[in-house]
mmCIF file of C-alpha atoms in Angstrom:
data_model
loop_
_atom_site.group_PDB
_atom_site.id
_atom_site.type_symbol
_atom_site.label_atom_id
_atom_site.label_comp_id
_atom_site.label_asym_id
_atom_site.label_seq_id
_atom_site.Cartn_x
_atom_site.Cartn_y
_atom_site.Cartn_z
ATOM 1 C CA UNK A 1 175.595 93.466 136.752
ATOM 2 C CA UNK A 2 172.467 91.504 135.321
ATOM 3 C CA UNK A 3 170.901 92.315 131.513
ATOM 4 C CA UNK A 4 167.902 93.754 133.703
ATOM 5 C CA UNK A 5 169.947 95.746 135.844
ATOM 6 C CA UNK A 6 171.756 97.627 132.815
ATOM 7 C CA UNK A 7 168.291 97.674 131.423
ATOM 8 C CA UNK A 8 166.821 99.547 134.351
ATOM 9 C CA UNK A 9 169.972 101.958 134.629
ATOM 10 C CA UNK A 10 169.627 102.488 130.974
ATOM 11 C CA UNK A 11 166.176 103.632 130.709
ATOM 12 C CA UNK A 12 166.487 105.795 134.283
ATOM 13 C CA UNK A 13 169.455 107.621 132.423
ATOM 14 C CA UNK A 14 167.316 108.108 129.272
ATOM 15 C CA UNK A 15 164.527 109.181 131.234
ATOM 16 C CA UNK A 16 166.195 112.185 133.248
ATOM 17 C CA UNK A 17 167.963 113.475 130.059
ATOM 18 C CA UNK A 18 165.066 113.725 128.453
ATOM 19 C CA UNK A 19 163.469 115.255 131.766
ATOM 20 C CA UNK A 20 165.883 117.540 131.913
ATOM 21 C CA UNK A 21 165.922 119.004 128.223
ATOM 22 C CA UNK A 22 162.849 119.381 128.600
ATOM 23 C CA UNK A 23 162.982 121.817 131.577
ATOM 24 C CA UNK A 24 165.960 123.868 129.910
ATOM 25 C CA UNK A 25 164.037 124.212 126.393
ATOM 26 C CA UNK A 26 160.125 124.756 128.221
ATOM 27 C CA UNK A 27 161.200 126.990 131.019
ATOM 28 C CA UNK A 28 158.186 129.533 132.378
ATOM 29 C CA UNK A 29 158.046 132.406 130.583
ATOM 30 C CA UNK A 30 161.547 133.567 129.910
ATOM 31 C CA UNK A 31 162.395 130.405 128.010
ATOM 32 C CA UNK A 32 163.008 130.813 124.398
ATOM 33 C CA UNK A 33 160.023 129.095 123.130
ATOM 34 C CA UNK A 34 157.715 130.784 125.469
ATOM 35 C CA UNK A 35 158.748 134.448 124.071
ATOM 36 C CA UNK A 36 159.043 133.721 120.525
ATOM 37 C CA UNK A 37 155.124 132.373 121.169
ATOM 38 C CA UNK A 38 154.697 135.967 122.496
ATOM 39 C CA UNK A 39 156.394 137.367 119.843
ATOM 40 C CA UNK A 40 154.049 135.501 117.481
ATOM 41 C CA UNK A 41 150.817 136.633 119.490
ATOM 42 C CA UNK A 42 152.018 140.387 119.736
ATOM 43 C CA UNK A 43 152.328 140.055 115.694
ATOM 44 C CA UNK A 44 148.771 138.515 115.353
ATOM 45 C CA UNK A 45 147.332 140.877 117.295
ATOM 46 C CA UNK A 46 148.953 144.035 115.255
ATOM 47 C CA UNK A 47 147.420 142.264 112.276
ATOM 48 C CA UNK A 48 143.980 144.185 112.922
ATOM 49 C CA UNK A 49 146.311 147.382 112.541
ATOM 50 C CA UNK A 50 147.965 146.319 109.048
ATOM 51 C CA UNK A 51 150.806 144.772 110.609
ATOM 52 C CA UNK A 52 152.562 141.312 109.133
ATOM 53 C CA UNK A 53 150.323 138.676 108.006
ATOM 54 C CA UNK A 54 151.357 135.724 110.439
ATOM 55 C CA UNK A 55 147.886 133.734 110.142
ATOM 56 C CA UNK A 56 148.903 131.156 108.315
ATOM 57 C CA UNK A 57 152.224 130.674 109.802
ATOM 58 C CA UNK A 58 151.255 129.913 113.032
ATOM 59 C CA UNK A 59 147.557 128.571 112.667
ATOM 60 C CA UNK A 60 147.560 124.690 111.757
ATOM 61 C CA UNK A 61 145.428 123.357 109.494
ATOM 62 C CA UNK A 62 142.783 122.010 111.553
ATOM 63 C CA UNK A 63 142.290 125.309 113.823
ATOM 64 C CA UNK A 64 139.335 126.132 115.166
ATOM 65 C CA UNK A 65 138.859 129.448 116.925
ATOM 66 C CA UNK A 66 135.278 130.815 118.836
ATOM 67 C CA UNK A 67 135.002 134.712 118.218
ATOM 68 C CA UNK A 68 133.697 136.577 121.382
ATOM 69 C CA UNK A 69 130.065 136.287 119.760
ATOM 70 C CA UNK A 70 130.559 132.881 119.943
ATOM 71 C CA UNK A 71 130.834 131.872 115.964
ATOM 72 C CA UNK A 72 132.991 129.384 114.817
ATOM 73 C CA UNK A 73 135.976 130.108 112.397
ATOM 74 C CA UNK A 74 138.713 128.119 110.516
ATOM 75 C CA UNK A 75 142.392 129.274 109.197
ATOM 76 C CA UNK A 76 142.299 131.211 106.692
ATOM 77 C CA UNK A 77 143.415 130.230 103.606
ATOM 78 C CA UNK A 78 145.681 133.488 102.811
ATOM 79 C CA UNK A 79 146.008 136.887 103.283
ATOM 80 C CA UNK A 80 143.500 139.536 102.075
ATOM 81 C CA UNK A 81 144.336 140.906 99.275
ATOM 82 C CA UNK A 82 145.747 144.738 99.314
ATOM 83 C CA UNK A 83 143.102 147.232 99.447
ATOM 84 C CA UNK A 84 143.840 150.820 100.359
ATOM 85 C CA UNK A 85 140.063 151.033 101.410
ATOM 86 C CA UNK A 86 140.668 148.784 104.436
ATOM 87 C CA UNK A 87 139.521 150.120 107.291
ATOM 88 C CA UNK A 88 141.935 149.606 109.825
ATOM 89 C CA UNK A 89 142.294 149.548 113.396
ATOM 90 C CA UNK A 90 144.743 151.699 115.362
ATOM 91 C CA UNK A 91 147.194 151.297 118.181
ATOM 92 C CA UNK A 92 146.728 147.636 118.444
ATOM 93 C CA UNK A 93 148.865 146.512 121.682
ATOM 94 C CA UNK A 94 149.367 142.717 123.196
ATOM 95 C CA UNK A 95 148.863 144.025 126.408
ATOM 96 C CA UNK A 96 149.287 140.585 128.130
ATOM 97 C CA UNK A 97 150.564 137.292 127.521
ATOM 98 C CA UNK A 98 151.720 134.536 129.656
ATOM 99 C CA UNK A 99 152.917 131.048 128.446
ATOM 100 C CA UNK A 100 152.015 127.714 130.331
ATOM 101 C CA UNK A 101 153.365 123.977 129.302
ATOM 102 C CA UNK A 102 151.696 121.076 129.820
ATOM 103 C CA UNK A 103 153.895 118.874 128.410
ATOM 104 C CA UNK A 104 156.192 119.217 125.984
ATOM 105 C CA UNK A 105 154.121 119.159 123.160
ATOM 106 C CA UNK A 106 151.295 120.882 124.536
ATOM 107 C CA UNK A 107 150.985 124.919 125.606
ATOM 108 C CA UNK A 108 148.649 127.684 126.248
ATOM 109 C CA UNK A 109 148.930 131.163 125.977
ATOM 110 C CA UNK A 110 146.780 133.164 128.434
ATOM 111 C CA UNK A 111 146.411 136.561 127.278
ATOM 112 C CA UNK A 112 144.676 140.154 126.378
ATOM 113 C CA UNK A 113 145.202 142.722 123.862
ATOM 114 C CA UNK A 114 143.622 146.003 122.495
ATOM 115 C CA UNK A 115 142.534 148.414 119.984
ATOM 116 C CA UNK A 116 141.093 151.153 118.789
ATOM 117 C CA UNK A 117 138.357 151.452 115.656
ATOM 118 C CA UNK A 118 136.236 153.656 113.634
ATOM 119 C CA UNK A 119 132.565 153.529 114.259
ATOM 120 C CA UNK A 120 130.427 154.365 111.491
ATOM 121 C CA UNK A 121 129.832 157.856 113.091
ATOM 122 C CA UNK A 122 133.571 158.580 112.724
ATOM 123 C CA UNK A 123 133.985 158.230 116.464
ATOM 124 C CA UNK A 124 136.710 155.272 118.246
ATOM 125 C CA UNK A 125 136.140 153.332 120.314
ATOM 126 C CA UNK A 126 138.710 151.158 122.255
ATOM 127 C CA UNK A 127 138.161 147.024 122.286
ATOM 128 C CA UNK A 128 139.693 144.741 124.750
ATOM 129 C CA UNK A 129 139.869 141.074 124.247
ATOM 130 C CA UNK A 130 140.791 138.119 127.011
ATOM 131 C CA UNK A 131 141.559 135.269 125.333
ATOM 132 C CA UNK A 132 143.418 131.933 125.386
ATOM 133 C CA UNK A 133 144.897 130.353 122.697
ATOM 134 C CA UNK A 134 146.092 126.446 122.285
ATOM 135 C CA UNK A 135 149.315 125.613 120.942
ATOM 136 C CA UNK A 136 150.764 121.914 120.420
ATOM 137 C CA UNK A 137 153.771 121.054 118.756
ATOM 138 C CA UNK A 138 153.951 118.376 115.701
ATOM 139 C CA UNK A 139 157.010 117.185 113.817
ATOM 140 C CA UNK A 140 158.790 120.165 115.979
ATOM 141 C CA UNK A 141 156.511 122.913 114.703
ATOM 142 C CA UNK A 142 154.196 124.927 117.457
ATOM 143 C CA UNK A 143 151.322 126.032 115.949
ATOM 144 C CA UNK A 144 147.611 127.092 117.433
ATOM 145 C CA UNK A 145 145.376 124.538 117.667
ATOM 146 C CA UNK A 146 142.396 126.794 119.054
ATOM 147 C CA UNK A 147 141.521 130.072 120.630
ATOM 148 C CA UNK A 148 139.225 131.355 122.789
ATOM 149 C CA UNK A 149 138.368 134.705 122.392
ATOM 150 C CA UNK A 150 136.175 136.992 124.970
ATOM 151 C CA UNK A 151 135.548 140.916 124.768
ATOM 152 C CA UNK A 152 135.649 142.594 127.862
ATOM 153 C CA UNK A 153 135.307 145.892 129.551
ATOM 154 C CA UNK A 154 139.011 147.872 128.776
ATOM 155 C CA UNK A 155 140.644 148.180 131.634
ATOM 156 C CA UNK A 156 140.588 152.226 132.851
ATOM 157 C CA UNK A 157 143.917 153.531 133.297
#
């Protein structure tokens, strides 16, 4: 066999390895990165309610997010500090998520979630959001990139 034969054969080897680990390690939604990016989105939504600060975990530095009124915000730079005054929301729920790869670096997470707050009359009210967020992995680390975020109508049950 010729140096450009083993060449060829080499690289075609190479190539469906990588093809394939790829599939097993990026597969649709049940794969194992695609739910522990759910996992991560359920626990940034439940941060409205209280729940685990996650923000700066899984934001990257340069993230960029458009609130549903259309302003621009950055990553924060920590979590709030403890106040007992907050005002939390209640029953925040990840109601839907779905995971799509478009390469292997490169993801987005289609998704809604909901919750309930206190006006200032002491009535709730329940908020739905639709949003999709941007995730792209660098040095092996997913993080968001950007999010989209859109309040809609809550769906009646």
């Amino acid at each position: 066999m010729s140096r450009c034969a083993i060449r060829v054969l080499v690289v075609v080897l190479a190539s469906l390895c990588v093809e394939s680990a790829f599939a097993e390690d990026l597969s649709a939604t049940d794969g194992p990165v695609a739910q522990w990016m759910i996992v991560k989105e359920r626990a940034w939504a439940n941060m409205a309610c209280g729940g685990e600060w996650v923000a700066t975990e899984i934001l990257a530095d340069d993230f960029q997010g458009t609130s549903p009124k259309g302003a621009r915000y950055g990553k924060p730079a920590s979590a709030p500090a403890y106040d007992p005054k907050t005002p939390w929301s209640t029953d925040c729920r990840l109601d839907s998520a779905e995971v799509r790869f478009f390469s292997a670096d490169v993801a987005v997470v289609y998704g809604s979630e909901s919750k309930t707050v206190t006006l200032p009359d002491a009535k709730h009210e329940r908020r739905c959001l639709a949003w999709s967020d941007m995730w792209l992995r660098r040095n092996g680390k997913w993080q968001i990139i950007a999010v989209q975020d859109n309040r809609i109508d809550c769906p009646t049950k």
